[in-house]
PDB file of C-alpha atoms in Angstrom:
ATOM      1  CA  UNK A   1       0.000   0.000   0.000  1.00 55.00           C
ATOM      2  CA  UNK A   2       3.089   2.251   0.523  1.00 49.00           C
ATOM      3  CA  UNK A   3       6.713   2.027  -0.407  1.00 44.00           C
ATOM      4  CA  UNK A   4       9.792   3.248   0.597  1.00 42.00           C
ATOM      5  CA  UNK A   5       9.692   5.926  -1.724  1.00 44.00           C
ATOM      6  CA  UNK A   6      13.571   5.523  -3.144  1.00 46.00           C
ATOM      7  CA  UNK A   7      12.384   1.870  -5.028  1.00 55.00           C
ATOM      8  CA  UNK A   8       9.758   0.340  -6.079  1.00 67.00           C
ATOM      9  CA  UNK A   9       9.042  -3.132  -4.019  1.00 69.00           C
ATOM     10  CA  UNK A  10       6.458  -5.304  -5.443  1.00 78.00           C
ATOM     11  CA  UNK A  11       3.853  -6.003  -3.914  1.00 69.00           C
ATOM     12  CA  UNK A  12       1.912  -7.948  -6.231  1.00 71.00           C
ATOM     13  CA  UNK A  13       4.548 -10.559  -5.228  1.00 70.00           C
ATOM     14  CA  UNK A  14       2.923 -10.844  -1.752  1.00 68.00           C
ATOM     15  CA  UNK A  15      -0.386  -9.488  -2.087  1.00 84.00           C
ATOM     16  CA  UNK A  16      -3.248 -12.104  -1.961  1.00 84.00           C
ATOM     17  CA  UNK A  17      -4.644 -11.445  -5.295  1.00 87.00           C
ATOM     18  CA  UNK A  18      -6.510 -12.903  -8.154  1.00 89.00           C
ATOM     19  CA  UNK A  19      -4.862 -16.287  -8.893  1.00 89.00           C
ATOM     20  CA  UNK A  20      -3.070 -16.728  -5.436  1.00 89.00           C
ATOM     21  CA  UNK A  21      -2.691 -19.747  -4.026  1.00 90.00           C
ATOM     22  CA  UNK A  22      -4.177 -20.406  -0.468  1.00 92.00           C
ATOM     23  CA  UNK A  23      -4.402 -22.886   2.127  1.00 90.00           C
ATOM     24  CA  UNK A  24      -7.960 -23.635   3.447  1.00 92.00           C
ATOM     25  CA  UNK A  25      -6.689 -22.031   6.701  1.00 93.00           C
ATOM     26  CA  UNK A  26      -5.689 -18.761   4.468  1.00 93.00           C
ATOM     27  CA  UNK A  27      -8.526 -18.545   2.402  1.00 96.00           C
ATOM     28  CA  UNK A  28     -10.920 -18.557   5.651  1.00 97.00           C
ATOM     29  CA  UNK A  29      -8.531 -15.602   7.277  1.00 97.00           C
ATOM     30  CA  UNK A  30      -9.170 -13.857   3.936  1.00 97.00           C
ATOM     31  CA  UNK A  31     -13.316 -14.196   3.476  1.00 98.00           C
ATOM     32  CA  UNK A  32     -13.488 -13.718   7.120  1.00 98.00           C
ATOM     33  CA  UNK A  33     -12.332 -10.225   7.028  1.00 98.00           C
ATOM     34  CA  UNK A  34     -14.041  -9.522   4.413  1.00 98.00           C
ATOM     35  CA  UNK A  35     -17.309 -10.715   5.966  1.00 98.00           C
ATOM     36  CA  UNK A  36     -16.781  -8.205   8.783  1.00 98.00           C
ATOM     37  CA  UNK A  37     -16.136  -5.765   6.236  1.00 98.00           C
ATOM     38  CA  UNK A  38     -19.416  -6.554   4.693  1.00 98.00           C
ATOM     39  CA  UNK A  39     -21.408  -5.929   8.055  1.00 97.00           C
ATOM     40  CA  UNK A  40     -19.394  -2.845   8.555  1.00 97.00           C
ATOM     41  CA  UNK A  41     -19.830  -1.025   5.293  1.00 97.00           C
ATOM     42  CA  UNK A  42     -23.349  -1.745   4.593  1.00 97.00           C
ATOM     43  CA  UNK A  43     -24.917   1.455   3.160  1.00 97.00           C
ATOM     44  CA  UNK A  44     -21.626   3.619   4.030  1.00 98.00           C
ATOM     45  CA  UNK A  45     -18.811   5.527   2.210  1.00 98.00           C
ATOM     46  CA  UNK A  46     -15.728   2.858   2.394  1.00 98.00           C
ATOM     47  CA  UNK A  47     -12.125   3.312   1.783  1.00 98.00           C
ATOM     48  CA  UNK A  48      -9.950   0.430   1.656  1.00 98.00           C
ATOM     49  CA  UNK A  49      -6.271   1.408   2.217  1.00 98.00           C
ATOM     50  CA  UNK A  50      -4.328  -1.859   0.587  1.00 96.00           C
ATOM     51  CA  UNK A  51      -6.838  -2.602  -1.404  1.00 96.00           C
ATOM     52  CA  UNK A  52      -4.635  -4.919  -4.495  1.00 95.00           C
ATOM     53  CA  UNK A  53      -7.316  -5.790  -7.232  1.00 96.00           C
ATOM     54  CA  UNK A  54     -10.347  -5.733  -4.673  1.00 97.00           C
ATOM     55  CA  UNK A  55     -11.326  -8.981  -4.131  1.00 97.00           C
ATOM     56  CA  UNK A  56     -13.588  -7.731  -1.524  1.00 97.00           C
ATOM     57  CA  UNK A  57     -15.437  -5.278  -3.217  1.00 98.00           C
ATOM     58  CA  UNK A  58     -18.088  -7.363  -4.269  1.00 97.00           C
ATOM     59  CA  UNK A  59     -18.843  -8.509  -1.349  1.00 97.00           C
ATOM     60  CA  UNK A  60     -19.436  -4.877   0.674  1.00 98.00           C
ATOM     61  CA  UNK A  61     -21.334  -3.512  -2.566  1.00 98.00           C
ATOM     62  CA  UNK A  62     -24.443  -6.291  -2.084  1.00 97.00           C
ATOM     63  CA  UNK A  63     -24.802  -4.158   1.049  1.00 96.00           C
ATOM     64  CA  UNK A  64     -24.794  -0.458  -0.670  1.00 97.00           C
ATOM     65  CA  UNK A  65     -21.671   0.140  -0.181  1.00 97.00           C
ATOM     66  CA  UNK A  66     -19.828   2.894  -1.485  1.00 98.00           C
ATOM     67  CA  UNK A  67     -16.259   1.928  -2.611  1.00 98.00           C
ATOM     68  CA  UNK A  68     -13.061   3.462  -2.348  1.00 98.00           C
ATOM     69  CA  UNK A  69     -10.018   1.962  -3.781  1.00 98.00           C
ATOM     70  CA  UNK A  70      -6.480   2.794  -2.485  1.00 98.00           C
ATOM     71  CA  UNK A  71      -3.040   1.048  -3.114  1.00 97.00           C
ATOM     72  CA  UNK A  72       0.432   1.886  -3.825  1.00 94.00           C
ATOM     73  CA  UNK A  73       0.937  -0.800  -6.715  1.00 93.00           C
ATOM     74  CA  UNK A  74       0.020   0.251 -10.497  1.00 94.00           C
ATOM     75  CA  UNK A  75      -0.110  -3.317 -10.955  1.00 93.00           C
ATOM     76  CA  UNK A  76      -2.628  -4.303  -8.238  1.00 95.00           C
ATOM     77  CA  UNK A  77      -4.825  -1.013  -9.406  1.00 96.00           C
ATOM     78  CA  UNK A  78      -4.531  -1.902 -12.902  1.00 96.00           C
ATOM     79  CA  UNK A  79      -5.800  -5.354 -12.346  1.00 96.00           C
ATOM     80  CA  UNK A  80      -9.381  -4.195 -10.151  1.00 97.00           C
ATOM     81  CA  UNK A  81      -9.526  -1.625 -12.929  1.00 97.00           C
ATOM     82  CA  UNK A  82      -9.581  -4.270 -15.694  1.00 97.00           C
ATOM     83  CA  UNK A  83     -12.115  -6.461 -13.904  1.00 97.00           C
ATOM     84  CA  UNK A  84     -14.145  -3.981 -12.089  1.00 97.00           C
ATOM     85  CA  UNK A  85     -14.341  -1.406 -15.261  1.00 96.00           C
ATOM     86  CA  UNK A  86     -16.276   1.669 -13.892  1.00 95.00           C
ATOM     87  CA  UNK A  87     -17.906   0.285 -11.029  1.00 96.00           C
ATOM     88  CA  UNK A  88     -15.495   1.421  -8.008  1.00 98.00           C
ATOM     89  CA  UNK A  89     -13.038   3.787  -8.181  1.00 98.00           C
ATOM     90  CA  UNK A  90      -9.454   2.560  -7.769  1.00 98.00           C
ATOM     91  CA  UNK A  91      -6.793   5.714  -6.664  1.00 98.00           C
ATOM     92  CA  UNK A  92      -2.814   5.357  -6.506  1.00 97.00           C
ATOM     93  CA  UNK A  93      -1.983   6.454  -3.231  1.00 97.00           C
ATOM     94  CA  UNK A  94       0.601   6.105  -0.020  1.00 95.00           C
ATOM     95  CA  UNK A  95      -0.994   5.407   3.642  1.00 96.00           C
ATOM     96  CA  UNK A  96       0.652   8.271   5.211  1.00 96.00           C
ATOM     97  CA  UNK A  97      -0.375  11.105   2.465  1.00 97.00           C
ATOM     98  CA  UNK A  98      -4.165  10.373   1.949  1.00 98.00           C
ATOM     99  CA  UNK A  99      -5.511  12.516  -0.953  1.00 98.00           C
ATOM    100  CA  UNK A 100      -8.791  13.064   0.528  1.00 98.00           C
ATOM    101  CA  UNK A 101     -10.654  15.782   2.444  1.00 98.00           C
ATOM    102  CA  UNK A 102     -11.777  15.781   6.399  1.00 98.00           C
ATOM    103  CA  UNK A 103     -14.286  13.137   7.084  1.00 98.00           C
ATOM    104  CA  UNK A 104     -14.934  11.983   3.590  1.00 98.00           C
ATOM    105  CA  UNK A 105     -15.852   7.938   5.194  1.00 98.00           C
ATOM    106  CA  UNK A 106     -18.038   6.471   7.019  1.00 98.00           C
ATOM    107  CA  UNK A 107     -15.553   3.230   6.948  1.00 98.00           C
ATOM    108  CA  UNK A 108     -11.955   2.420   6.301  1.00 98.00           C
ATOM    109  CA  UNK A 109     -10.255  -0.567   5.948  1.00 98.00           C
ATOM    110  CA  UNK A 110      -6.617  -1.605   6.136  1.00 98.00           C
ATOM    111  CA  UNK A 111      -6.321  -5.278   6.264  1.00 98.00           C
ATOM    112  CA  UNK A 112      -2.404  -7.092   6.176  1.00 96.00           C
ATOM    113  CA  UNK A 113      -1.226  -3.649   4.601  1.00 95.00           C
ATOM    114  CA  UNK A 114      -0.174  -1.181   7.875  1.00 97.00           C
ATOM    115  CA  UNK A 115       3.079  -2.883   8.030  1.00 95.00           C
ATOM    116  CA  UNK A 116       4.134  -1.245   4.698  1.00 94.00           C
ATOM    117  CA  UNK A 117       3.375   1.798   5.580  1.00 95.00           C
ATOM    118  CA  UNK A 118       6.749   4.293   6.059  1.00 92.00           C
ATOM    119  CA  UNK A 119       5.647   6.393   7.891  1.00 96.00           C
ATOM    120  CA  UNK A 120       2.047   4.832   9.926  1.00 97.00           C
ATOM    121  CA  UNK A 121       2.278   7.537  12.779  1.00 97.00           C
ATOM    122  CA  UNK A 122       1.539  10.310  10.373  1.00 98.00           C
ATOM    123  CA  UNK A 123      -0.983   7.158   8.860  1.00 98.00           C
ATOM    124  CA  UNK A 124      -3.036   6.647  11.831  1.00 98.00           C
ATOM    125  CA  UNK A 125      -3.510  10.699  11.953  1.00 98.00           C
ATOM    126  CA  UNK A 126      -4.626  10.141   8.404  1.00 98.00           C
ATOM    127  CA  UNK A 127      -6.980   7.602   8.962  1.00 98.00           C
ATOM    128  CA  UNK A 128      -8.637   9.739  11.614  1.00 98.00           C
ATOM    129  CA  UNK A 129      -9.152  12.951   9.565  1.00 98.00           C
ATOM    130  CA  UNK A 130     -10.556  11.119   6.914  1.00 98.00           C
ATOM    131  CA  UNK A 131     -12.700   9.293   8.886  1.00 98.00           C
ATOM    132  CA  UNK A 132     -16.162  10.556   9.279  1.00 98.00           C
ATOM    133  CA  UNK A 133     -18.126  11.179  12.901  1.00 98.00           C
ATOM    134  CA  UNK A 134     -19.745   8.527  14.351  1.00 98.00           C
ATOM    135  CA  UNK A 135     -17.498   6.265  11.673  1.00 98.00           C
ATOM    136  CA  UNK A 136     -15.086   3.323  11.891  1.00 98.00           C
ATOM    137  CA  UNK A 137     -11.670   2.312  11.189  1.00 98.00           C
ATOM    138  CA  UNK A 138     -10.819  -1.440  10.786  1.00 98.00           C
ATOM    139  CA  UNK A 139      -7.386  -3.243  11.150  1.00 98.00           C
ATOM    140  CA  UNK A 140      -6.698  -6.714  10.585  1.00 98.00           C
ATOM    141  CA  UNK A 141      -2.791  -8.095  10.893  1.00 97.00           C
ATOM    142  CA  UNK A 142      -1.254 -10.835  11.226  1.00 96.00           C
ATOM    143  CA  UNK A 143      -0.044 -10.989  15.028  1.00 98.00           C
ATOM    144  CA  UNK A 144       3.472 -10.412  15.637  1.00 97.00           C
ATOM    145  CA  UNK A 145       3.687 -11.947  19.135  1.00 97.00           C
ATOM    146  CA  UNK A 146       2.840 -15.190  18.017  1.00 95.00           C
ATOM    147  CA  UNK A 147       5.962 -17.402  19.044  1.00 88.00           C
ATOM    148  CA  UNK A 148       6.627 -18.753  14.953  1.00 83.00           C
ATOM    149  CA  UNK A 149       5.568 -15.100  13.454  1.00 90.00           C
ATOM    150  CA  UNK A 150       7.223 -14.484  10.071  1.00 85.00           C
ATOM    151  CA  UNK A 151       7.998 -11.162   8.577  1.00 86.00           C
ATOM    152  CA  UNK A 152       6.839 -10.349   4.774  1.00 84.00           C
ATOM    153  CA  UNK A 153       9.261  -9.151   2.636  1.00 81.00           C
ATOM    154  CA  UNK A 154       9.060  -5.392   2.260  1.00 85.00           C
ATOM    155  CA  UNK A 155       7.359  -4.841   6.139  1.00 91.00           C
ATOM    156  CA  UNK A 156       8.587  -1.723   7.976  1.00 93.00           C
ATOM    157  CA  UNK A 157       7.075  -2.258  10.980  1.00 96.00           C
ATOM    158  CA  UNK A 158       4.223  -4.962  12.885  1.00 97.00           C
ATOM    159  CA  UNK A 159       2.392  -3.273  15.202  1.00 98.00           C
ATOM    160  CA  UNK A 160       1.393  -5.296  18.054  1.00 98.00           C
ATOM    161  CA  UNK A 161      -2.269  -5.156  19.608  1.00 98.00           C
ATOM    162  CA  UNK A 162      -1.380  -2.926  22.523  1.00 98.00           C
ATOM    163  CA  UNK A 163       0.407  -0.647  19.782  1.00 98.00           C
ATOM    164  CA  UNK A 164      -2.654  -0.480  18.209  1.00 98.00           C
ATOM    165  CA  UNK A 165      -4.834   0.460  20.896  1.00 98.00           C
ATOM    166  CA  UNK A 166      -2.419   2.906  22.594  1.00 98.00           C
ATOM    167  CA  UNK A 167      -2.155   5.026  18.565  1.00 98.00           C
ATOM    168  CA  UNK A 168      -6.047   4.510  17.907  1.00 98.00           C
ATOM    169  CA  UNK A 169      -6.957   5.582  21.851  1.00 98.00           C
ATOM    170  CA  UNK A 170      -4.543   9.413  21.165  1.00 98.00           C
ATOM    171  CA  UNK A 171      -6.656   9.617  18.456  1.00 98.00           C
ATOM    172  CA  UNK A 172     -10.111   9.867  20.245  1.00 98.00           C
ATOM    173  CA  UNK A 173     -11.238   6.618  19.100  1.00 98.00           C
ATOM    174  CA  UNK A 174     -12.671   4.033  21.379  1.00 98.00           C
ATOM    175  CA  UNK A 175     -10.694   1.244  20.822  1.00 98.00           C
ATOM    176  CA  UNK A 176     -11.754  -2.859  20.214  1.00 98.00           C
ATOM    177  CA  UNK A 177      -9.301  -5.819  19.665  1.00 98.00           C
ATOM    178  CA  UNK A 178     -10.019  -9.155  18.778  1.00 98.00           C
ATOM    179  CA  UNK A 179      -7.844 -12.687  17.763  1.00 98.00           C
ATOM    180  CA  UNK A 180      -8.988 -15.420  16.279  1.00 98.00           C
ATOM    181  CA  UNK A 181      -6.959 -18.428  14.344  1.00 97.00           C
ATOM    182  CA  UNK A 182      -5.283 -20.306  17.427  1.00 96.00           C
ATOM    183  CA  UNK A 183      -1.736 -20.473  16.918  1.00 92.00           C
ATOM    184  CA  UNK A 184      -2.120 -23.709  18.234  1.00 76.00           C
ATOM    185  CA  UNK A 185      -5.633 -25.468  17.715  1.00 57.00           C
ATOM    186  CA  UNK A 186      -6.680 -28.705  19.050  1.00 55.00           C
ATOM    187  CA  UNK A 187      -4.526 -31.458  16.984  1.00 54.00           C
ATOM    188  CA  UNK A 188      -6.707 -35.056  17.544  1.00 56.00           C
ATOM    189  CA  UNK A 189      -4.556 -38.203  17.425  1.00 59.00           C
ATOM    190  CA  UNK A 190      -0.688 -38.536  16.988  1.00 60.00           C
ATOM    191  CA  UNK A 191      -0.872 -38.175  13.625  1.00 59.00           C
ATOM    192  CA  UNK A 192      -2.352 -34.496  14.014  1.00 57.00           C
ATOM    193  CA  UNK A 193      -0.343 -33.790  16.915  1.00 58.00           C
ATOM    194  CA  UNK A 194       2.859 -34.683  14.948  1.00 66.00           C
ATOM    195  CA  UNK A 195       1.893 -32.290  12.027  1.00 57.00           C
ATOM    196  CA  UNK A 196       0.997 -29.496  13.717  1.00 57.00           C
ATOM    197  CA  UNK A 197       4.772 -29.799  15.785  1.00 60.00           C
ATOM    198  CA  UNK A 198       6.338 -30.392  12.202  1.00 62.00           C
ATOM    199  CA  UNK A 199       4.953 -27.266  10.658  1.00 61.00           C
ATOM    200  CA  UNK A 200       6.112 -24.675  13.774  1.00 60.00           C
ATOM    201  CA  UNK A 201       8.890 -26.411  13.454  1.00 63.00           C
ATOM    202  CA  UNK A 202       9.679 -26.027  10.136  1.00 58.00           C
ATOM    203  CA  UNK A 203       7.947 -22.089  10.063  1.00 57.00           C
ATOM    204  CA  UNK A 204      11.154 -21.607  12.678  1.00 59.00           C
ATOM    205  CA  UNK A 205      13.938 -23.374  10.500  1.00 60.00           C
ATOM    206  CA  UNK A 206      13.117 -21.597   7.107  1.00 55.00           C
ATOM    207  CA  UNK A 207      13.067 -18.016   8.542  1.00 54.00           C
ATOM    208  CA  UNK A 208      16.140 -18.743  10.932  1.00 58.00           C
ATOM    209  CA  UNK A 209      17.709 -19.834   7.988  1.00 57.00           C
ATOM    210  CA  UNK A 210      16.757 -17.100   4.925  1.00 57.00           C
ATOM    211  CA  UNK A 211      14.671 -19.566   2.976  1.00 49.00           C
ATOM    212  CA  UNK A 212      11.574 -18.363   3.529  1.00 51.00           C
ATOM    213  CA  UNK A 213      10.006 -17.638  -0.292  1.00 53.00           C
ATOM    214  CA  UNK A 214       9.927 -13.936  -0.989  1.00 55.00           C
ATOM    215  CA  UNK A 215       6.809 -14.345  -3.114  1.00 56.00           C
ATOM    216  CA  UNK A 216       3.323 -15.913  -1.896  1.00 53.00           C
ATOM    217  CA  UNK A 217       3.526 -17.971  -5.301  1.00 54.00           C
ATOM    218  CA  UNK A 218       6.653 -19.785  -3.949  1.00 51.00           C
ATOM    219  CA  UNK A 219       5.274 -19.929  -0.490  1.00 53.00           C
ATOM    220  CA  UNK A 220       2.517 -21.691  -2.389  1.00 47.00           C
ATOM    221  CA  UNK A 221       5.016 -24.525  -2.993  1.00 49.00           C
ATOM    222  CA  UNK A 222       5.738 -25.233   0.118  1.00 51.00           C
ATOM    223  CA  UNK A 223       1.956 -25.162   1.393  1.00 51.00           C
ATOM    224  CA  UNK A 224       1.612 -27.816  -1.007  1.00 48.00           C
ATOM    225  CA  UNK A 225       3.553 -30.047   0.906  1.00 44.00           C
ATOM    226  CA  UNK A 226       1.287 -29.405   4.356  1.00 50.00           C
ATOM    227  CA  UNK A 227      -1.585 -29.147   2.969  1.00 53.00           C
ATOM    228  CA  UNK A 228      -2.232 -31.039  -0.187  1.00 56.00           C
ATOM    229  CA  UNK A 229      -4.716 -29.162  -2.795  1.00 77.00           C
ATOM    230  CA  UNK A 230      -5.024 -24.982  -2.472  1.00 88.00           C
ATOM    231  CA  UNK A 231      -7.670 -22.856  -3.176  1.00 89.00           C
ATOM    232  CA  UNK A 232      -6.990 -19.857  -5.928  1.00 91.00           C
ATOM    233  CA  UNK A 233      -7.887 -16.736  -5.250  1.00 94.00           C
ATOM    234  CA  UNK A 234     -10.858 -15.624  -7.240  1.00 95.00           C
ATOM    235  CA  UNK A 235     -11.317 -12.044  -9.402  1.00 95.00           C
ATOM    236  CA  UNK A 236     -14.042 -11.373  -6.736  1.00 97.00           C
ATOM    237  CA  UNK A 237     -14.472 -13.062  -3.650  1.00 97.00           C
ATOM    238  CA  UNK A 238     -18.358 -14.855  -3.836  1.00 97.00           C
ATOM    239  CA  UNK A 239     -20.642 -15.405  -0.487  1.00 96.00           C
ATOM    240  CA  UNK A 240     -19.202 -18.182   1.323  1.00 95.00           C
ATOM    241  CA  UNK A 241     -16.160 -18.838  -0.401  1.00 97.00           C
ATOM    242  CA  UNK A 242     -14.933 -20.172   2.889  1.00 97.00           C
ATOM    243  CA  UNK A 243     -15.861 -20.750   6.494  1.00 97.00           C
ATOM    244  CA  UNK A 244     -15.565 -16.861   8.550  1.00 98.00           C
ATOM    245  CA  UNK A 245     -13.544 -17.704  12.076  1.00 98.00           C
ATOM    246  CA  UNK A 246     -14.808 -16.808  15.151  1.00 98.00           C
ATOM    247  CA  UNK A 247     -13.137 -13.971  17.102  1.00 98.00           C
ATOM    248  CA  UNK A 248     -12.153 -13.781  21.005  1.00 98.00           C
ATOM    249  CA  UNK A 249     -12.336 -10.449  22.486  1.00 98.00           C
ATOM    250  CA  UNK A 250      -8.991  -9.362  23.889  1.00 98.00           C
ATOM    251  CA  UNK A 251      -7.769  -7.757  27.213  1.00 97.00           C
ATOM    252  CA  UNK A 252      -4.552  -5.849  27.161  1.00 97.00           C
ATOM    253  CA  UNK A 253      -1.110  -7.267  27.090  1.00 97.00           C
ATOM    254  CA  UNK A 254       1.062  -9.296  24.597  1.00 97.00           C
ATOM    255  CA  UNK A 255      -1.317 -11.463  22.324  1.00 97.00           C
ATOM    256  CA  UNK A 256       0.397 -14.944  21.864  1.00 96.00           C
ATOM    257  CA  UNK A 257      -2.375 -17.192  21.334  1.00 96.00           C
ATOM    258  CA  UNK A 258      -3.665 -16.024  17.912  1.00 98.00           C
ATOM    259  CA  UNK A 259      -2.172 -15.894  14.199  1.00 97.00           C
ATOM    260  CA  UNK A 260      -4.726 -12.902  13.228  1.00 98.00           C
ATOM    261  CA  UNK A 261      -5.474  -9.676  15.535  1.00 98.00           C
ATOM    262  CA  UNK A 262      -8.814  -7.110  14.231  1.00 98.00           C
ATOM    263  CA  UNK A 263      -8.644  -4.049  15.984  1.00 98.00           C
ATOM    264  CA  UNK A 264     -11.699  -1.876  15.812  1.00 98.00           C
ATOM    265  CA  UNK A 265     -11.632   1.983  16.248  1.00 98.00           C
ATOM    266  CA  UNK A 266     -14.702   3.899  16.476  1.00 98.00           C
ATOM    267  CA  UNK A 267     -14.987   7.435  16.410  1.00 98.00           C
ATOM    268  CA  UNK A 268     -17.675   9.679  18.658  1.00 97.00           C
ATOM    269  CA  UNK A 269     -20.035  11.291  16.916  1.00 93.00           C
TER     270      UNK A 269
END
């Protein structure tokens, strides 16, 4: 969604876009975000910040929504263009500069994009001055206190939940943070048990060692090998494409049990 502004990463590389690869685990963590989206934006003015080709646009527009576009990559914006045609505008844009006047949504989004953000101090201010009264702002990361986290090429900087809640809260907003995705979920048998300790164990070997793929296609590969057949990400996500997790409500303090963290800010009216 933003770049360090002296190259040009790629994000298409590692954005979950049409024709991705996912796990079964990864494609729920993807329509489940998008299903709170859905609830959210119903009859309101949205901006997604890190938007790629807008898989979820379809999704929020059943409800009325009103769609706003945003993402750093030509390639990702050319690609919602192409399929979308005139039907949402898509706008070129950083997370920390937003080209918009005061209170212009009722909704924004920013789902696995924050962490590409230079500069996501001046971002969070940005978030809240385009964010309407009596609107919301929705985050959803992946965790980075889980004990086998994994950086993504390109990432400035994870924040954790408590980060989160401490920038949102300066802001004025009233602040909610949820998990869901155990890191560790309830393995039946030895078999399962076995598989589940193989895969943390390899997660910790391949970034330890540099060999983690740089690309979600070649991550893909490896995915393979865990979990057998993956499910390609479609040009526009359709209702139920996969099962929506639930969500825990979190306390404060360091969040280790999760793989996913949604952190709700709502502004007064």
């Amino acid at each position: 969604m933003a770049a360090d502004r002296g190259s040009s990463p790629r994000f298409e590389d590692i954005t979950e876009t049409t024709g991705i690869p996912l796990s079964p685990e990864g494609a729920s963590m993807m329509y489940t975000r998008y299903a709170m989206a859905a609830e959210l934006a119903a009859g309101k003015r949205v901006l997604e910040l890190g938007c790629g080709s807008g898989q979820g646009f379809g999704l929020m527009a059943a409800g009325g929504a009103r769609i706003v576009g945003g993402d750093y990559s030509h390639a990702l914006l050319k690609s919602g263009r192409r399929y979308y045609g005139n039907r949402f505008p898509f706008v070129r844009l950083s997370g920390d500069a937003l080209p918009f006047r005061d209170a212009t949504f009722d909704v924004v989004l920013c789902f696995e994009a924050s962490y590409y953000v230079p500069d996501m101090t001046r971002g969070f201010a940005e978030i809240a001055r385009v964010l309407a009264p009596g609107g919301t702002v929705l985050f959803v990361n992946a965790n980075p206190e889980r004990p086998d986290f994994i950086t993504s090429p390109h990432a400035t900087y994870y924040h954790t939940a408590d980060e989160f809640r401490a920038a949102l809260e300066a802001l004025g907003l009233r602040v909610t943070v949820e998990g869901a995705f155990p890191v560790d979920p309830p393995a039946t048998g030895f078999v399962g048990r076995a598989k589940a300790q193989a895969l943390a164990l390899a997660r910790r070997i391949l970034e330890a060692s540099g060999l983690v793929p740089q690309t979600l296609r070649g991550r893909a590969r490896l995915k393979r090998i865990v979990y057998g057949s993956l499910v390609q990400v479609p040009a526009e996500l359709p209702p139920h494409f996969a099962p929506v997790a639930p969500r825990v409500l979190l306390g404060s303090g360091p969040v280790r049990e999760f793989k996913v963290i949604y952190v709700r800010g709502d502004r007064p009216r």
